[in-house]
């Protein structure tokens, strides 16, 4: 595989794996411009983080046109949004990578990725030599005896990664990071977490549902739920009921698993990401079937949205939720 530009890895970069020496911390940055390629166009969001203030959403939007290519749309956006001024990232679609839970191998840090690749050999439906692999450590109980713990391995086909790099190069976008939705959602959750307590977050798009559980800014659990935003908004009450039941069952199973696996983390609530329709109905249904309080994510409480009045719309918040999360990426200078 060809060499990858600085830190063009999956977003395992910002968890404790950095402190273990797997990755190098980047310089402090003032803003990220994130792009998410979708079937009919390109979603983008730009976030700047001023010191001692709410992160500022400087721009957000969706570019499309009469049969344009992603390269044409990206090139246009790069000019309009002055991409060269920002650190740029690309948020992958759910079918472009796999995130797999594996036992952490007992090896030196510089041998970790090799050991993880070996463990993935029988878990991928293609040759592991054809995969780009990154790792994400899942923190363990600091007060428990040392033991093997879990890690997330993130894998994508080399050819897809190379094609994506070429696409952004062609569009003259200085791509620095390839990101995944789990970490984008983690970035938003980190702004909402109560001190010393865990937070569950649930979002929906045309790709289905995404559940994450975070604690102290770290991703502990992620689950995909095979229910799309359109199914939740179905005109038929019976169809919506079936969708709600499937979501509830998956949440109950996931939360029970989390309680058994990470009993030392006390959960605070389930945060429901913006939905264009049925948001209150779904919240009420989940509240009556889960032990956790269920609340709506209010982006205006954690972000300065004054520059993007379009984000007053719930449908626009839903459309750009994960792209905004990717643009919330935050890196600091190493100590």
Short mmCIF file of C-alpha atoms in Angstrom, two decimals:
data_model
loop_
_atom_site.label_atom_id
_atom_site.label_comp_id
_atom_site.label_asym_id
_atom_site.label_seq_id
_atom_site.Cartn_x
_atom_site.Cartn_y
_atom_site.Cartn_z
CA UNK A 1 0.00 0.00 0.00
CA UNK A 2 1.22 3.49 -0.75
CA UNK A 3 2.37 5.74 2.06
CA UNK A 4 -0.38 7.60 3.86
CA UNK A 5 -0.18 11.30 4.72
CA UNK A 6 0.37 12.33 8.34
CA UNK A 7 -2.15 10.68 10.68
CA UNK A 8 -4.39 9.45 7.86
CA UNK A 9 -5.69 6.68 10.07
CA UNK A 10 -9.04 5.84 11.49
CA UNK A 11 -9.89 8.06 14.44
CA UNK A 12 -8.41 5.87 17.11
CA UNK A 13 -5.94 8.70 17.53
CA UNK A 14 -7.53 10.56 20.39
CA UNK A 15 -8.10 7.89 23.05
CA UNK A 16 -5.66 6.48 25.57
CA UNK A 17 -3.91 4.59 22.78
CA UNK A 18 -2.02 7.84 22.19
CA UNK A 19 -0.71 7.83 25.73
CA UNK A 20 0.41 4.23 25.20
CA UNK A 21 2.60 5.34 22.32
CA UNK A 22 0.63 3.93 19.41
CA UNK A 23 0.18 7.31 17.76
CA UNK A 24 1.86 10.69 17.84
CA UNK A 25 -0.07 13.68 19.09
CA UNK A 26 -0.49 16.42 16.55
CA UNK A 27 0.04 20.11 17.14
CA UNK A 28 -2.85 22.10 18.60
CA UNK A 29 -5.25 23.14 15.85
CA UNK A 30 -7.90 25.83 15.64
CA UNK A 31 -10.36 24.20 13.28
CA UNK A 32 -11.40 21.12 11.33
CA UNK A 33 -13.31 20.89 8.07
CA UNK A 34 -15.04 17.51 7.79
CA UNK A 35 -16.54 16.01 4.64
CA UNK A 36 -19.00 13.11 4.44
CA UNK A 37 -19.61 11.60 1.01
CA UNK A 38 -23.21 10.54 0.49
CA UNK A 39 -25.13 9.03 -2.39
CA UNK A 40 -26.56 12.29 -3.70
CA UNK A 41 -23.90 14.74 -2.59
CA UNK A 42 -21.39 15.83 0.07
CA UNK A 43 -22.12 16.99 3.61
CA UNK A 44 -19.56 19.28 5.22
CA UNK A 45 -19.06 21.04 8.55
CA UNK A 46 -16.38 23.35 9.90
CA UNK A 47 -15.76 23.80 13.63
CA UNK A 48 -13.34 26.17 15.35
CA UNK A 49 -12.47 25.77 19.03
CA UNK A 50 -11.66 29.12 20.67
CA UNK A 51 -10.04 28.87 24.10
CA UNK A 52 -12.42 28.94 27.07
CA UNK A 53 -15.55 29.15 24.93
CA UNK A 54 -18.06 26.93 23.20
CA UNK A 55 -16.85 25.34 19.95
CA UNK A 56 -18.01 27.49 17.04
CA UNK A 57 -19.77 25.89 14.09
CA UNK A 58 -18.53 28.20 11.34
CA UNK A 59 -20.17 26.51 8.37
CA UNK A 60 -22.33 23.51 7.57
CA UNK A 61 -24.04 22.43 4.40
CA UNK A 62 -24.82 19.87 1.75
CA UNK A 63 -23.52 20.20 -1.81
CA UNK A 64 -25.31 18.54 -4.70
CA UNK A 65 -26.14 19.25 -8.32
CA UNK A 66 -27.37 17.73 -11.58
CA UNK A 67 -25.32 14.49 -11.74
CA UNK A 68 -22.06 15.94 -10.35
CA UNK A 69 -19.23 13.68 -9.23
CA UNK A 70 -17.92 13.66 -5.67
CA UNK A 71 -14.63 15.02 -7.02
CA UNK A 72 -16.40 18.01 -8.62
CA UNK A 73 -18.39 18.71 -5.46
CA UNK A 74 -15.31 18.43 -3.26
CA UNK A 75 -13.31 20.72 -5.51
CA UNK A 76 -16.08 23.31 -5.42
CA UNK A 77 -16.38 23.08 -1.63
CA UNK A 78 -12.61 23.28 -1.19
CA UNK A 79 -12.66 26.68 -2.92
CA UNK A 80 -15.83 27.96 -1.24
CA UNK A 81 -14.81 26.90 2.28
CA UNK A 82 -11.08 27.71 1.90
CA UNK A 83 -10.13 24.13 2.78
CA UNK A 84 -6.41 24.92 2.82
CA UNK A 85 -6.91 26.95 6.00
CA UNK A 86 -8.18 23.95 7.95
CA UNK A 87 -7.28 20.43 8.92
CA UNK A 88 -9.52 18.28 6.71
CA UNK A 89 -11.09 14.91 7.40
CA UNK A 90 -13.34 12.45 5.63
CA UNK A 91 -16.05 10.59 7.53
CA UNK A 92 -16.52 7.07 6.20
CA UNK A 93 -19.88 5.46 5.50
CA UNK A 94 -20.98 2.47 7.57
CA UNK A 95 -20.28 -0.02 4.75
CA UNK A 96 -16.74 1.24 4.10
CA UNK A 97 -15.10 -0.20 7.22
CA UNK A 98 -15.56 -2.69 10.04
CA UNK A 99 -15.13 -2.10 13.76
CA UNK A 100 -14.49 -5.32 15.67
CA UNK A 101 -14.01 -6.07 19.36
CA UNK A 102 -10.90 -8.17 20.05
CA UNK A 103 -8.92 -9.23 23.12
CA UNK A 104 -5.96 -6.93 23.65
CA UNK A 105 -2.78 -8.91 22.90
CA UNK A 106 -0.09 -8.98 25.54
CA UNK A 107 2.65 -7.46 23.37
CA UNK A 108 4.84 -4.39 23.31
CA UNK A 109 3.18 -1.27 21.87
CA UNK A 110 5.29 -1.37 18.70
CA UNK A 111 4.05 -4.91 18.04
CA UNK A 112 0.39 -4.18 18.69
CA UNK A 113 -0.84 -3.62 15.16
CA UNK A 114 0.95 -6.74 13.89
CA UNK A 115 -0.67 -8.81 16.64
CA UNK A 116 -4.10 -7.30 15.94
CA UNK A 117 -3.76 -8.03 12.23
CA UNK A 118 -3.08 -11.68 13.08
CA UNK A 119 -6.26 -11.83 15.17
CA UNK A 120 -8.28 -10.29 12.36
CA UNK A 121 -7.16 -12.93 9.87
CA UNK A 122 -10.29 -15.05 10.30
CA UNK A 123 -12.69 -12.19 11.10
CA UNK A 124 -12.60 -10.34 7.77
CA UNK A 125 -14.25 -11.47 4.55
CA UNK A 126 -11.11 -10.51 2.61
CA UNK A 127 -7.39 -11.08 3.08
CA UNK A 128 -5.98 -9.24 6.07
CA UNK A 129 -3.01 -8.24 3.87
CA UNK A 130 -5.51 -6.20 1.86
CA UNK A 131 -6.67 -4.27 4.94
CA UNK A 132 -5.68 -0.97 6.52
CA UNK A 133 -5.97 -1.53 10.28
CA UNK A 134 -6.11 0.81 13.25
CA UNK A 135 -6.67 0.11 16.94
CA UNK A 136 -8.58 1.79 19.73
CA UNK A 137 -8.00 0.91 23.36
CA UNK A 138 -11.01 0.44 25.65
CA UNK A 139 -10.09 1.62 29.16
CA UNK A 140 -10.19 -0.84 32.05
CA UNK A 141 -11.12 -0.39 35.70
CA UNK A 142 -8.19 1.42 37.32
CA UNK A 143 -9.00 -0.19 40.67
CA UNK A 144 -9.23 -3.77 39.40
CA UNK A 145 -6.34 -6.26 39.10
CA UNK A 146 -4.51 -6.14 35.78
CA UNK A 147 -6.09 -8.45 33.23
CA UNK A 148 -6.58 -8.79 29.53
CA UNK A 149 -9.06 -6.30 28.21
CA UNK A 150 -10.87 -5.46 25.01
CA UNK A 151 -9.81 -3.26 22.13
CA UNK A 152 -11.54 -2.16 18.98
CA UNK A 153 -9.88 -3.02 15.70
CA UNK A 154 -10.95 -0.87 12.75
CA UNK A 155 -10.34 -2.28 9.30
CA UNK A 156 -10.98 -1.08 5.75
CA UNK A 157 -9.84 -2.30 2.38
CA UNK A 158 -6.55 -0.84 1.19
CA UNK A 159 -8.04 -0.12 -2.21
CA UNK A 160 -10.85 1.97 -0.72
CA UNK A 161 -8.37 3.99 1.36
CA UNK A 162 -6.14 4.59 -1.66
CA UNK A 163 -9.10 5.56 -3.85
CA UNK A 164 -10.32 7.98 -1.20
CA UNK A 165 -6.91 9.64 -0.96
CA UNK A 166 -6.76 10.02 -4.73
CA UNK A 167 -10.27 11.50 -4.78
CA UNK A 168 -9.35 14.21 -2.28
CA UNK A 169 -6.03 14.87 -4.01
CA UNK A 170 -7.86 15.34 -7.30
CA UNK A 171 -10.26 17.76 -5.62
CA UNK A 172 -7.31 19.64 -4.04
CA UNK A 173 -8.53 19.00 -0.50
CA UNK A 174 -5.63 18.54 1.96
CA UNK A 175 -6.97 15.38 3.58
CA UNK A 176 -5.28 14.59 6.88
CA UNK A 177 -7.55 12.11 8.65
CA UNK A 178 -9.99 9.40 7.69
CA UNK A 179 -12.59 9.23 10.45
CA UNK A 180 -15.39 6.87 11.48
CA UNK A 181 -18.91 7.71 12.73
CA UNK A 182 -18.38 6.08 16.13
CA UNK A 183 -15.66 8.58 16.96
CA UNK A 184 -17.58 11.50 15.48
CA UNK A 185 -20.47 10.66 17.80
CA UNK A 186 -18.00 10.26 20.67
CA UNK A 187 -16.84 13.85 20.07
CA UNK A 188 -20.36 15.17 20.64
CA UNK A 189 -20.96 12.91 23.64
CA UNK A 190 -17.76 14.19 25.25
CA UNK A 191 -19.32 17.68 25.42
CA UNK A 192 -22.38 16.32 27.24
CA UNK A 193 -20.93 13.80 29.69
CA UNK A 194 -21.58 14.45 33.38
CA UNK A 195 -18.43 14.25 35.45
CA UNK A 196 -17.43 10.69 36.41
CA UNK A 197 -20.47 9.13 34.73
CA UNK A 198 -21.05 7.33 31.45
CA UNK A 199 -23.29 8.54 28.65
CA UNK A 200 -25.20 6.60 26.00
CA UNK A 201 -25.98 8.34 22.72
CA UNK A 202 -28.25 7.18 19.90
CA UNK A 203 -28.44 8.68 16.42
CA UNK A 204 -30.26 7.69 13.24
CA UNK A 205 -29.60 8.28 9.55
CA UNK A 206 -30.33 6.53 6.28
CA UNK A 207 -27.57 4.08 7.26
CA UNK A 208 -29.47 2.99 10.39
CA UNK A 209 -29.01 3.62 14.08
CA UNK A 210 -25.73 4.11 15.92
CA UNK A 211 -25.44 3.59 19.69
CA UNK A 212 -22.29 4.67 21.52
CA UNK A 213 -21.44 4.61 25.20
CA UNK A 214 -18.66 6.89 26.40
CA UNK A 215 -17.03 7.69 29.72
CA UNK A 216 -14.48 10.42 30.44
CA UNK A 217 -14.26 11.14 26.72
CA UNK A 218 -13.44 7.53 25.81
CA UNK A 219 -15.46 5.21 23.59
CA UNK A 220 -16.40 2.05 25.50
CA UNK A 221 -19.09 0.49 23.32
CA UNK A 222 -20.62 0.93 19.89
CA UNK A 223 -23.50 -0.90 18.25
CA UNK A 224 -25.19 -0.56 14.88
CA UNK A 225 -28.99 -0.87 14.90
CA UNK A 226 -30.72 -1.96 11.70
CA UNK A 227 -33.44 0.69 11.83
CA UNK A 228 -33.22 3.78 9.64
CA UNK A 229 -34.50 7.29 10.24
CA UNK A 230 -37.10 6.75 7.51
CA UNK A 231 -38.48 3.70 9.32
CA UNK A 232 -38.89 5.72 12.50
CA UNK A 233 -40.86 8.30 10.51
CA UNK A 234 -43.12 5.81 8.69
CA UNK A 235 -46.69 7.03 8.18
CA UNK A 236 -48.03 3.74 9.53
CA UNK A 237 -48.33 3.66 13.36
CA UNK A 238 -47.89 -0.13 13.26
CA UNK A 239 -44.66 0.15 11.24
CA UNK A 240 -43.32 2.81 13.63
CA UNK A 241 -44.22 0.58 16.57
CA UNK A 242 -42.25 -2.31 15.08
CA UNK A 243 -39.26 -0.02 14.53
CA UNK A 244 -39.47 1.29 18.10
CA UNK A 245 -39.63 -2.28 19.44
CA UNK A 246 -36.51 -3.29 17.50
CA UNK A 247 -34.61 -0.24 18.73
CA UNK A 248 -35.71 -0.84 22.32
CA UNK A 249 -34.69 -4.51 22.27
CA UNK A 250 -31.23 -3.69 20.94
CA UNK A 251 -30.80 -0.94 23.52
CA UNK A 252 -31.83 -3.24 26.36
CA UNK A 253 -29.40 -5.93 25.22
CA UNK A 254 -26.56 -3.46 24.74
CA UNK A 255 -27.07 -1.73 28.08
CA UNK A 256 -27.26 -5.08 29.90
CA UNK A 257 -24.02 -6.15 28.23
CA UNK A 258 -22.38 -2.88 29.18
CA UNK A 259 -23.47 -3.21 32.81
CA UNK A 260 -21.94 -6.69 33.01
CA UNK A 261 -18.73 -5.79 31.20
CA UNK A 262 -18.14 -2.32 32.68
CA UNK A 263 -19.90 -2.44 36.05
CA UNK A 264 -17.53 0.21 37.39
CA UNK A 265 -19.05 2.88 35.08
CA UNK A 266 -22.26 4.46 36.36
CA UNK A 267 -24.53 5.50 33.51
CA UNK A 268 -26.25 8.89 33.55
CA UNK A 269 -28.69 8.93 30.62
CA UNK A 270 -29.41 8.10 27.01
CA UNK A 271 -29.11 11.11 24.71
CA UNK A 272 -31.22 10.96 21.56
CA UNK A 273 -29.70 12.81 18.60
CA UNK A 274 -31.89 15.19 16.57
CA UNK A 275 -34.63 13.62 14.45
CA UNK A 276 -36.63 15.36 11.75
CA UNK A 277 -39.87 13.68 12.87
CA UNK A 278 -41.17 11.48 15.70
CA UNK A 279 -38.45 12.64 18.10
CA UNK A 280 -40.78 13.15 21.08
CA UNK A 281 -42.73 9.99 20.33
CA UNK A 282 -39.56 7.88 20.25
CA UNK A 283 -38.19 9.53 23.39
CA UNK A 284 -41.40 8.81 25.30
CA UNK A 285 -41.43 5.21 24.12
CA UNK A 286 -37.80 4.61 25.10
CA UNK A 287 -38.31 6.34 28.47
CA UNK A 288 -41.12 3.93 29.31
CA UNK A 289 -39.03 0.87 28.42
CA UNK A 290 -35.52 1.68 29.68
CA UNK A 291 -34.11 2.22 33.15
CA UNK A 292 -32.13 5.27 31.98
CA UNK A 293 -33.56 8.77 31.56
CA UNK A 294 -33.87 9.65 27.86
CA UNK A 295 -33.14 13.22 26.75
CA UNK A 296 -32.78 15.09 23.47
CA UNK A 297 -29.39 16.40 22.34
CA UNK A 298 -29.61 20.20 22.22
CA UNK A 299 -26.77 21.27 19.94
CA UNK A 300 -27.24 24.94 20.82
CA UNK A 301 -26.26 24.14 24.43
CA UNK A 302 -22.85 22.75 23.49
CA UNK A 303 -22.02 24.66 20.28
CA UNK A 304 -22.11 28.26 19.13
CA UNK A 305 -24.55 28.02 16.20
CA UNK A 306 -24.94 31.77 15.58
CA UNK A 307 -23.21 31.56 12.17
CA UNK A 308 -25.49 28.77 10.89
CA UNK A 309 -29.17 29.73 11.29
CA UNK A 310 -30.16 26.74 9.13
CA UNK A 311 -29.30 24.53 12.12
CA UNK A 312 -32.46 25.70 13.88
CA UNK A 313 -34.19 23.00 11.82
CA UNK A 314 -34.32 19.51 13.37
CA UNK A 315 -34.04 17.94 9.91
CA UNK A 316 -30.83 19.88 9.20
CA UNK A 317 -29.42 18.92 12.60
CA UNK A 318 -30.16 15.27 11.83
CA UNK A 319 -28.61 15.47 8.36
CA UNK A 320 -25.35 16.98 9.61
CA UNK A 321 -25.11 15.47 13.08
CA UNK A 322 -22.23 13.07 12.43
CA UNK A 323 -20.42 15.46 10.09
CA UNK A 324 -20.47 18.06 12.86
CA UNK A 325 -19.16 15.41 15.23
CA UNK A 326 -16.24 14.71 12.90
CA UNK A 327 -15.45 18.44 12.73
CA UNK A 328 -15.37 18.51 16.56
CA UNK A 329 -12.20 16.49 16.53
CA UNK A 330 -9.79 18.01 19.01
CA UNK A 331 -6.05 17.45 19.41
CA UNK A 332 -3.71 19.09 21.87
CA UNK A 333 -0.02 19.57 22.15
CA UNK A 334 1.83 16.76 23.85
CA UNK A 335 3.04 17.56 27.33
#
